[in-house]
PDB file of C-alpha atoms in Angstrom:
ATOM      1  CA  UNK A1165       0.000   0.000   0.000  1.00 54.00           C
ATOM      2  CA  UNK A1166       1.318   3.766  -0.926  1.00 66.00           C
ATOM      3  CA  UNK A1167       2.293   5.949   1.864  1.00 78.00           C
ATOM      4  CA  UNK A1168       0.216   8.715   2.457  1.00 88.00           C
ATOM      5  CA  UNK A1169       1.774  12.059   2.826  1.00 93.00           C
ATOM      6  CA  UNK A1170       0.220  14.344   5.346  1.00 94.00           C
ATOM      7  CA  UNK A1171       1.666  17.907   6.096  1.00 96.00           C
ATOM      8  CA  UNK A1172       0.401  19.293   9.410  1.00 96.00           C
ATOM      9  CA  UNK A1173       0.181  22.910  10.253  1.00 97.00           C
ATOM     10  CA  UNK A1174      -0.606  25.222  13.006  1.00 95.00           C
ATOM     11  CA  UNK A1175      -4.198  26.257  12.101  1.00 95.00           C
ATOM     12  CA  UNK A1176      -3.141  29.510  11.130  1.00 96.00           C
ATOM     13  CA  UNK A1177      -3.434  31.171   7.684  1.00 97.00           C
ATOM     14  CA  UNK A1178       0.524  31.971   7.461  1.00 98.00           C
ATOM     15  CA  UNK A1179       0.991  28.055   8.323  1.00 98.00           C
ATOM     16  CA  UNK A1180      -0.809  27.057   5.667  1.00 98.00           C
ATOM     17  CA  UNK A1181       0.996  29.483   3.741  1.00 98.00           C
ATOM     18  CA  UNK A1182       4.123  27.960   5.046  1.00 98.00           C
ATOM     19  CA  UNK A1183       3.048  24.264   4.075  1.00 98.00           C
ATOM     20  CA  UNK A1184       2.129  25.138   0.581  1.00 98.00           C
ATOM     21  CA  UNK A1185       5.584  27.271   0.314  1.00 98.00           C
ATOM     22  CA  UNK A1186       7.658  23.838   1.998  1.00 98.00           C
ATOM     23  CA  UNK A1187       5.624  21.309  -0.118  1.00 97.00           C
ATOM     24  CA  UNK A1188       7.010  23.402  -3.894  1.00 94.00           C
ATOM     25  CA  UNK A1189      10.273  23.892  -2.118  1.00 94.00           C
ATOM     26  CA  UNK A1190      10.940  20.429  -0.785  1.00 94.00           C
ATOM     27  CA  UNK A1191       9.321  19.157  -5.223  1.00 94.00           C
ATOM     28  CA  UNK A1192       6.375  16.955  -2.853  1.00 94.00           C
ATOM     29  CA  UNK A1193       3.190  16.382  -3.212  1.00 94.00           C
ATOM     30  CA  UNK A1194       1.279  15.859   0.345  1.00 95.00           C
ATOM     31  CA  UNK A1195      -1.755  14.593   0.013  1.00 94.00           C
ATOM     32  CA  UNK A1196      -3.286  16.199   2.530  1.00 95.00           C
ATOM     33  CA  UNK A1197      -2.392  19.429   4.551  1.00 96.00           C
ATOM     34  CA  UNK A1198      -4.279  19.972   7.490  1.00 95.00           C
ATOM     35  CA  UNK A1199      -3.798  21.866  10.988  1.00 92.00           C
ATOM     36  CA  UNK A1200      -2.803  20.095  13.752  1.00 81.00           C
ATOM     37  CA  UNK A1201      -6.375  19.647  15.344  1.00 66.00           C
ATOM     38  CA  UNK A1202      -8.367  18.313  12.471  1.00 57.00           C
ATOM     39  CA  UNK A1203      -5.376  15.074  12.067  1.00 59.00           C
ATOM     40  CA  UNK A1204      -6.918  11.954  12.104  1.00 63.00           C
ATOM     41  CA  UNK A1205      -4.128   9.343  12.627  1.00 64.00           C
ATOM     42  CA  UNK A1206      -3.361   6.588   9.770  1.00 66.00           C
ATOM     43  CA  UNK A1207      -0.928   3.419   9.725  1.00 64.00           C
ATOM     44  CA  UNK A1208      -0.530   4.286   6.409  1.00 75.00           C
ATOM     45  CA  UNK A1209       0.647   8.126   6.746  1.00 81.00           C
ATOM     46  CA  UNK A1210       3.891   9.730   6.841  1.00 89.00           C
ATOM     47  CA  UNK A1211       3.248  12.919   8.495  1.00 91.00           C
ATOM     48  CA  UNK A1212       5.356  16.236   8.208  1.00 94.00           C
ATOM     49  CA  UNK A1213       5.192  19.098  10.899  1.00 95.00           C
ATOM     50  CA  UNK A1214       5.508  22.113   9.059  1.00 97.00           C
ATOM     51  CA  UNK A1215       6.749  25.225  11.452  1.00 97.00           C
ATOM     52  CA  UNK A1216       5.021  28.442  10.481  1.00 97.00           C
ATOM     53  CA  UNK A1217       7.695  30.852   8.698  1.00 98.00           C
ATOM     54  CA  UNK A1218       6.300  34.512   7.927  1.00 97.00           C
ATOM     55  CA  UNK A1219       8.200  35.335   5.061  1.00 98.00           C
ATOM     56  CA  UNK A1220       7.935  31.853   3.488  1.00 98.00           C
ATOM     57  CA  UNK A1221       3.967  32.535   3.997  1.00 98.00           C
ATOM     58  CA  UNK A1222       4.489  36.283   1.956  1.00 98.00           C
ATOM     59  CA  UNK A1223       5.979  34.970  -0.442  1.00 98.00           C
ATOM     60  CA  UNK A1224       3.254  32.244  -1.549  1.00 98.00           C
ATOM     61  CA  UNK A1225       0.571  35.098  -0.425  1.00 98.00           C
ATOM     62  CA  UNK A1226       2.411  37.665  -3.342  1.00 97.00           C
ATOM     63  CA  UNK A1227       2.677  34.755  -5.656  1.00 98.00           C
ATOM     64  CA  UNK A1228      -1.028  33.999  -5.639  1.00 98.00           C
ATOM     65  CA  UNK A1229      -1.899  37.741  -5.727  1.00 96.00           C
ATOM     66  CA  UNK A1230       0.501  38.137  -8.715  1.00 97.00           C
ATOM     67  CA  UNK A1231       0.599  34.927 -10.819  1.00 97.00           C
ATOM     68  CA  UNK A1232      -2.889  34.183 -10.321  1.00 98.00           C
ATOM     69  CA  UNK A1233      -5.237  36.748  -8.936  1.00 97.00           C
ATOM     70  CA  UNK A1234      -6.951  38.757  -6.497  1.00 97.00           C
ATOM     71  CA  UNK A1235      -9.986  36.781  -6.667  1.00 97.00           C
ATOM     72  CA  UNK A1236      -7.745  33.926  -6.402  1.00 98.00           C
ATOM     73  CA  UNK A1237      -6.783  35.220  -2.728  1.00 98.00           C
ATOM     74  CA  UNK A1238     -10.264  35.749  -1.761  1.00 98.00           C
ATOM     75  CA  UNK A1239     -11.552  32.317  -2.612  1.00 98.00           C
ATOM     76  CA  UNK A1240      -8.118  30.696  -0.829  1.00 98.00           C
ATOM     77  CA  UNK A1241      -9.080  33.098   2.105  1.00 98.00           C
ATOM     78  CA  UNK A1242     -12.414  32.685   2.314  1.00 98.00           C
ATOM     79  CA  UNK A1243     -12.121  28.627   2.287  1.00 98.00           C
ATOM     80  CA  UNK A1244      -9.095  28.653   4.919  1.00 98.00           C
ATOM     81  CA  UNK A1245     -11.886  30.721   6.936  1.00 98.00           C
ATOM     82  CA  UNK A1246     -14.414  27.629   6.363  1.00 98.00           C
ATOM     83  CA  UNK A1247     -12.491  25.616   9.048  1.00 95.00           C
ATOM     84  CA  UNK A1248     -13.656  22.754   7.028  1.00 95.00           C
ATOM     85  CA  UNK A1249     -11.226  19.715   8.371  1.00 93.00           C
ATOM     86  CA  UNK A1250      -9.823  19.388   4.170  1.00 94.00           C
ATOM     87  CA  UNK A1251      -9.685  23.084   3.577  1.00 97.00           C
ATOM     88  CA  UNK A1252      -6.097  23.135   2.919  1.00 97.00           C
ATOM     89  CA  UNK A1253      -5.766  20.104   1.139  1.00 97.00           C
ATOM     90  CA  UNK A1254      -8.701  21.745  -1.366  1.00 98.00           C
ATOM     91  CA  UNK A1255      -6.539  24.808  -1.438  1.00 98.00           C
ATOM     92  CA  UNK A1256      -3.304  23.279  -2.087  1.00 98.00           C
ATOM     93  CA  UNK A1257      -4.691  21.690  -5.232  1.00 98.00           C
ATOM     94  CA  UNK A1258      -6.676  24.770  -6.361  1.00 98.00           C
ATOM     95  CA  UNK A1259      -2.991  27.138  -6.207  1.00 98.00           C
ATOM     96  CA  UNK A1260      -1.399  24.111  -7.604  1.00 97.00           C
ATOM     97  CA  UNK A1261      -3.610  24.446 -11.032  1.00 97.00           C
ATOM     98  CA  UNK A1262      -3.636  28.163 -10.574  1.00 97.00           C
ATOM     99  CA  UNK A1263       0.093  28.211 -10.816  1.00 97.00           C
ATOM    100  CA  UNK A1264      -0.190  26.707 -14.123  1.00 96.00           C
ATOM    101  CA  UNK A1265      -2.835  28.586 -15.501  1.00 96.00           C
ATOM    102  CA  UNK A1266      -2.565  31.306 -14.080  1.00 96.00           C
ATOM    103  CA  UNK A1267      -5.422  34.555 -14.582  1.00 95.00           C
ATOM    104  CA  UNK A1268      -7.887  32.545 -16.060  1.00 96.00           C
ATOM    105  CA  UNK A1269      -8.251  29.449 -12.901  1.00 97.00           C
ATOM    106  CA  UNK A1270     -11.310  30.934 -12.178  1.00 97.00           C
ATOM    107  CA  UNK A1271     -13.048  30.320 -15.443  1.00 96.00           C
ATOM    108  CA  UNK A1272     -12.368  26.177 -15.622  1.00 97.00           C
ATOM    109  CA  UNK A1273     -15.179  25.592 -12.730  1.00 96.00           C
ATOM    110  CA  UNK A1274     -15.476  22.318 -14.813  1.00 96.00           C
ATOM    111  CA  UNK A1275     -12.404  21.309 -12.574  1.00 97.00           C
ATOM    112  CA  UNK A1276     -13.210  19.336  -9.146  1.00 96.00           C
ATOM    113  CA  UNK A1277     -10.343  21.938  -7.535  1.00 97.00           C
ATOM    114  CA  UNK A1278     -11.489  24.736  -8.924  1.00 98.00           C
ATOM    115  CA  UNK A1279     -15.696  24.011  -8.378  1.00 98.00           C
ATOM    116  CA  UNK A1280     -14.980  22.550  -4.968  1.00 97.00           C
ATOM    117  CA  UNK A1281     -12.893  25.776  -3.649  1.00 98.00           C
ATOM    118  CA  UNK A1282     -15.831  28.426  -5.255  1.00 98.00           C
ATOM    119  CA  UNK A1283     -18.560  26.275  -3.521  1.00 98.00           C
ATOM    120  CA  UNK A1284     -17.028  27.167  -0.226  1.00 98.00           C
ATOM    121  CA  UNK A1285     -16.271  30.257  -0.685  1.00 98.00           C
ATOM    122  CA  UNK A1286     -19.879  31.258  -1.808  1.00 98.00           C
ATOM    123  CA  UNK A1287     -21.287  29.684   1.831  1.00 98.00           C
ATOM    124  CA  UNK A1288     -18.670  31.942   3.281  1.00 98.00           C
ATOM    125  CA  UNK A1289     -19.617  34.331   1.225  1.00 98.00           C
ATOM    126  CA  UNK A1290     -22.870  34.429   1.853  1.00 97.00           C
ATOM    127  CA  UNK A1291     -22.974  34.162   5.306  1.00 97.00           C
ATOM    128  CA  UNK A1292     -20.529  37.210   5.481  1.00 97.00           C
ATOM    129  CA  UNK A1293     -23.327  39.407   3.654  1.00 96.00           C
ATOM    130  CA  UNK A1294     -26.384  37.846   5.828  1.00 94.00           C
ATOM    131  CA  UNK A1295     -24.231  38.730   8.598  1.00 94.00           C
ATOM    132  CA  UNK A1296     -24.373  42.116   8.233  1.00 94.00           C
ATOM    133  CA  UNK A1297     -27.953  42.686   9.011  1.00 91.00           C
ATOM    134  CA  UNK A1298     -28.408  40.011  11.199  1.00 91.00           C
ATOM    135  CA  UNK A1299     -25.874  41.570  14.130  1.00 94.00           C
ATOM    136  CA  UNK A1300     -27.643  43.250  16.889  1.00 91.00           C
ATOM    137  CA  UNK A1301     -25.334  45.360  19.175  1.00 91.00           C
ATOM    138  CA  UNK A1302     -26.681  46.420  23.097  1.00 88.00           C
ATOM    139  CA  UNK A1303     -24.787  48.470  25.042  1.00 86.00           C
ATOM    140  CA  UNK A1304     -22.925  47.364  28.129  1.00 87.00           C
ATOM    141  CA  UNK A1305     -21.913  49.839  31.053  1.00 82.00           C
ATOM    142  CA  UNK A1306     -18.716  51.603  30.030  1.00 82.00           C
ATOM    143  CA  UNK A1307     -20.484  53.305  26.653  1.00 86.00           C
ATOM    144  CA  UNK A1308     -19.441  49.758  25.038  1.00 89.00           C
ATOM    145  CA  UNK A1309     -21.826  48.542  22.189  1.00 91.00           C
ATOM    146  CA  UNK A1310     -22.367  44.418  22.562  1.00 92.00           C
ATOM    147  CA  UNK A1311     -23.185  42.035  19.955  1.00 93.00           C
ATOM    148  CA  UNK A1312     -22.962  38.517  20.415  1.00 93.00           C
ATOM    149  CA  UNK A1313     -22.456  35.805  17.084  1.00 95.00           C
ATOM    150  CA  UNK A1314     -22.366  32.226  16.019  1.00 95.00           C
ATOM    151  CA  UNK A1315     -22.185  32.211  12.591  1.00 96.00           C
ATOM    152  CA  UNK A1316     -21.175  28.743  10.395  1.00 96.00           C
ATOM    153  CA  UNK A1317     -17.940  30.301   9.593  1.00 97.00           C
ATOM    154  CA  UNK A1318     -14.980  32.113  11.027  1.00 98.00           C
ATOM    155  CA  UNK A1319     -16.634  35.534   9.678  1.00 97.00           C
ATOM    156  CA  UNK A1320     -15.721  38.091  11.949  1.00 97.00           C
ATOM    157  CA  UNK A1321     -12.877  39.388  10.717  1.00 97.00           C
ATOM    158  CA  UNK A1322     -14.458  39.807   7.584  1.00 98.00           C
ATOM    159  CA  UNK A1323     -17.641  41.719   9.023  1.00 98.00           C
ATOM    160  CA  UNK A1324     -15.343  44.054  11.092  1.00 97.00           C
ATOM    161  CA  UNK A1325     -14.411  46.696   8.103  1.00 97.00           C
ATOM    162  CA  UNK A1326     -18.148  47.310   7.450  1.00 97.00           C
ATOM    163  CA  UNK A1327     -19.198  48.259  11.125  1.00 97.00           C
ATOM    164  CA  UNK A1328     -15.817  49.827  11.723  1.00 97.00           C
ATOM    165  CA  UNK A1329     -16.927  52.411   9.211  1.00 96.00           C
ATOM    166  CA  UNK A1330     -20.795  52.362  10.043  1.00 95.00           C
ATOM    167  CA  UNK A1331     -19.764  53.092  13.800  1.00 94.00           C
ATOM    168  CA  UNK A1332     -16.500  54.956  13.312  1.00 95.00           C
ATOM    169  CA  UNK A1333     -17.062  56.746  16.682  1.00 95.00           C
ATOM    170  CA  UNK A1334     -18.340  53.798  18.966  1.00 94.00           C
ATOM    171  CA  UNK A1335     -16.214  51.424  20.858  1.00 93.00           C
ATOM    172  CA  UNK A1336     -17.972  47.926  20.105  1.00 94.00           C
ATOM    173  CA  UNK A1337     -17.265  44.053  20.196  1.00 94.00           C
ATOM    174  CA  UNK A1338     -18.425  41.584  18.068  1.00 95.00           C
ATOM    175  CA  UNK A1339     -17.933  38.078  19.681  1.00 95.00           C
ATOM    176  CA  UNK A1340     -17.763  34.587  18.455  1.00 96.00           C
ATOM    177  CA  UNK A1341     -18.796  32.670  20.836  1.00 95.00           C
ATOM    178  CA  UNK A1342     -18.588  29.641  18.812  1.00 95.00           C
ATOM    179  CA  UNK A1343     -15.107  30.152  18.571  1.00 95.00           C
ATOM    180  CA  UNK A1344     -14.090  32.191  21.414  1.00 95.00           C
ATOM    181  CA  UNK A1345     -13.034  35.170  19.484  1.00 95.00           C
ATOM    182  CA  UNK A1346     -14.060  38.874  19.429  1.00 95.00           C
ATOM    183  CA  UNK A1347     -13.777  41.740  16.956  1.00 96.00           C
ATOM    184  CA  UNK A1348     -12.932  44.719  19.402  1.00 95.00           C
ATOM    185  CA  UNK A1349     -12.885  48.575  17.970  1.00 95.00           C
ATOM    186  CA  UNK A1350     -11.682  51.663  20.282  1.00 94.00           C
ATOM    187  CA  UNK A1351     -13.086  54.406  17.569  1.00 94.00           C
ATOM    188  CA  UNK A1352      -9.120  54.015  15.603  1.00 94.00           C
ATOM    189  CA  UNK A1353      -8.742  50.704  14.757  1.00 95.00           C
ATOM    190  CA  UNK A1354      -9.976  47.194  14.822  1.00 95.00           C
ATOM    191  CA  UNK A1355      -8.306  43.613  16.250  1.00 95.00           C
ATOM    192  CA  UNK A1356      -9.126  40.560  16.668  1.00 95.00           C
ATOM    193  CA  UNK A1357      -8.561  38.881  19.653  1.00 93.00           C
ATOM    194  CA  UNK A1358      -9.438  35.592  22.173  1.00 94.00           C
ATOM    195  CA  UNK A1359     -12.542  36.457  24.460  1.00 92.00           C
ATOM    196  CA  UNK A1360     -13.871  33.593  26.658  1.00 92.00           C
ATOM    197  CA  UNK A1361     -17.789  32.348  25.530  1.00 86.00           C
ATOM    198  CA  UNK A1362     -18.512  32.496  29.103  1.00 87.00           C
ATOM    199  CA  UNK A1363     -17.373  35.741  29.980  1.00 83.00           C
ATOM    200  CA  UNK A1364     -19.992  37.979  32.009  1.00 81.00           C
ATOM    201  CA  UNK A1365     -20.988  41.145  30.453  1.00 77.00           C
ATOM    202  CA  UNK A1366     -23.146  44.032  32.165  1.00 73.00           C
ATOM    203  CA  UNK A1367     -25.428  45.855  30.391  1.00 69.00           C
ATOM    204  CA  UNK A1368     -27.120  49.282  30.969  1.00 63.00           C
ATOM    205  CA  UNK A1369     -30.551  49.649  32.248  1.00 62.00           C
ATOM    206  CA  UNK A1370     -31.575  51.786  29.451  1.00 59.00           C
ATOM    207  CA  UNK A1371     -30.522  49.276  26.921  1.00 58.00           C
ATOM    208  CA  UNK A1372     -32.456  46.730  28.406  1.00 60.00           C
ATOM    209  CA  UNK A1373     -35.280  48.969  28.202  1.00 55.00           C
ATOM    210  CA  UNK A1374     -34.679  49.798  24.618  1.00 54.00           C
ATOM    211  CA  UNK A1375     -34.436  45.941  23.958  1.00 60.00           C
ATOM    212  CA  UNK A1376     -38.332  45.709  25.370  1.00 60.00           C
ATOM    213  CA  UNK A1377     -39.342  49.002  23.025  1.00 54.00           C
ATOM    214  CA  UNK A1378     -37.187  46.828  19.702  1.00 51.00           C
ATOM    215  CA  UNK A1379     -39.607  43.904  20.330  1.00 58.00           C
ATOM    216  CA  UNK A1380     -42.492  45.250  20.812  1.00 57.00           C
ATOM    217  CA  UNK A1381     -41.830  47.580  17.351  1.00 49.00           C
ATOM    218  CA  UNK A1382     -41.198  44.837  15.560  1.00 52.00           C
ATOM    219  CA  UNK A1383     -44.349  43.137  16.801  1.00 59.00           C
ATOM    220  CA  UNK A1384     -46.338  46.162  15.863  1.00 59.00           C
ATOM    221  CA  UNK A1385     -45.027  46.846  12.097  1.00 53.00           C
ATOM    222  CA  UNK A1386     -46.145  43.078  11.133  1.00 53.00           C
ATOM    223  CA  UNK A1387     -48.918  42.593   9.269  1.00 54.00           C
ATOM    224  CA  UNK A1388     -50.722  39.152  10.346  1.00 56.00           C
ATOM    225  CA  UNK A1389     -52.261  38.503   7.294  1.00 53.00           C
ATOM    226  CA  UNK A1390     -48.847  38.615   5.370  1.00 53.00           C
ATOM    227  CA  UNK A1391     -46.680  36.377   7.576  1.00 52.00           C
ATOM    228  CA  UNK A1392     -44.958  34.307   5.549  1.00 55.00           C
ATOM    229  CA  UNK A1393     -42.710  32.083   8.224  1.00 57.00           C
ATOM    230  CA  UNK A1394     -41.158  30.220   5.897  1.00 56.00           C
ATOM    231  CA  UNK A1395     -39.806  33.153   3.424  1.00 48.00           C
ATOM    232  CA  UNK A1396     -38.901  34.592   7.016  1.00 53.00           C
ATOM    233  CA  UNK A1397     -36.664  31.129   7.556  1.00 55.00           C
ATOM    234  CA  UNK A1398     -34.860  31.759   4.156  1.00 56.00           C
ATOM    235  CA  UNK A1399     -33.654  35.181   4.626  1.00 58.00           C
ATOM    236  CA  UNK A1400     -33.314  35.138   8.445  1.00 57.00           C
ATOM    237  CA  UNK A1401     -32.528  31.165   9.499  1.00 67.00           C
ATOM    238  CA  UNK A1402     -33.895  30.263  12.710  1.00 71.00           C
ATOM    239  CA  UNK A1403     -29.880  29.284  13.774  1.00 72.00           C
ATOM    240  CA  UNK A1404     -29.342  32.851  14.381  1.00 73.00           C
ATOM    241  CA  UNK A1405     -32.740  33.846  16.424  1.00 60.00           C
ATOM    242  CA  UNK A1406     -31.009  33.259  19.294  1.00 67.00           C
ATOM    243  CA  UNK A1407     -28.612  36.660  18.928  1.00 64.00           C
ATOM    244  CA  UNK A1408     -31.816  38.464  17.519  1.00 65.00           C
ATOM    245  CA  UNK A1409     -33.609  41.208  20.032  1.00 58.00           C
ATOM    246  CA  UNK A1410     -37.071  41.299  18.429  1.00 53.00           C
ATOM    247  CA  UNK A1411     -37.216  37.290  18.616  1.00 52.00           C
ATOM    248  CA  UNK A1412     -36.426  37.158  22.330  1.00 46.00           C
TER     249      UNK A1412
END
């Protein structure tokens, strides 16, 4: 039986970086490049730690942004982002044809690498845009504006730019607490950091107030005779109700 080659990697976007980099640079083909916590051990697998290098990882991220494309990026972004457990191996092979083809990768979605790699980044796609009206921020004590998330995907970084400029001069959080990270703004900038699912948060009396006055608006504006629950499923899924005011 052939050996299967496994490259392992940190979990983070410049280790996967690094593993693509190591596995042109060492003339290998892994078959599989995954991050440390999604390994599932095989007899039959030789398995290669990759250490994360940061300018190994530039130079693959300037070779995909210059031999391939932008778009390329995004979609190799946007799947490492899926946390799917085969993300990297489906991106390996997608830069691997892109590196041959070059521009044009994104037109032969008759490919298995190149279909498989836009189907996840639509989904992550997607989500990203339904995110943005589906975030609901309340205001703790402090002045600090609250919104709580647990979306598919590891979105928040991506949602950050768009509230950063819709509430330039608010100090907010947006927390994953699927994944135990938080967006966090101070009115300058924007970083994303570890923040604890369980952490307690204390919230003004006014907002809770305004929370009560949110529900019972939204109650108010619907018209009974055109509630349409399922239509109301497909644009708002019932997965995110939970972080939604005027469905408490």
């Amino acid at each position: 039986m052939m050996e299967h080659l496994i490259y392992i990697y940190d979990g983070s976007f410049e280790g996967l970086l690094t593993a693509i980099y190591e596995a042109y640079y060492r003339r290998e083909q892994p078959d599989s490049i995954v991050s440390g916590q999604a390994l599932q051990k095989d007899l039959f697998s030789r398995e290669v730690i990759i250490k994360t290098d940061p300018e190994k990882a530039d130079k693959v991220y300037h070779s995909i942004r210059q031999k391939i494309s932008q778009s390329a990026l995004r979609h190799v972004y946007y799947v490492y982002l899926s946390g799917m457990e085969q993300s990297g191996t489906y991106i390996y092979k997608y830069l691997r044809l892109g590196w041959k083809i070059g521009k044009d990768i994104d037109r032969y979605l008759s490919l298995d690498e190149v279909l498989q790699v836009h189907n996840i980044s639509r989904k992550v796609g997607n989500e990203k845009h339904r995110m943005l009206g589906l975030v609901r921020f309340r205001c703790l004590q402090g002045n600090i504006y609250y919104a709580s998330i647990e979306p598919d995907y590891n979105i928040v970084g991506l949602i950050a730019p768009h509230f950063a400029k819709r509430l330039s001069d608010q100090k907010w959080v947006i927390h994953d607490l699927k994944r135990n990270l938080a967006a966090m703004y101070n009115t300058k900038e924007w970083i994303i950091a570890e923040l604890d699912a369980n952490i307690r948060v204390a919230f003004e009396k006014e907002e809770r107030d305004f929370q009560q006055l949110w529900k019972q608006y939204f109650q108010s504006i619907a018209i009974k005779d055109r509630i349409n629950p399922h239509l109301q499923k497909s644009n708002m899924p019932m997965k995110y109700w939970k972080h939604l005011i005027e469905k408490w």
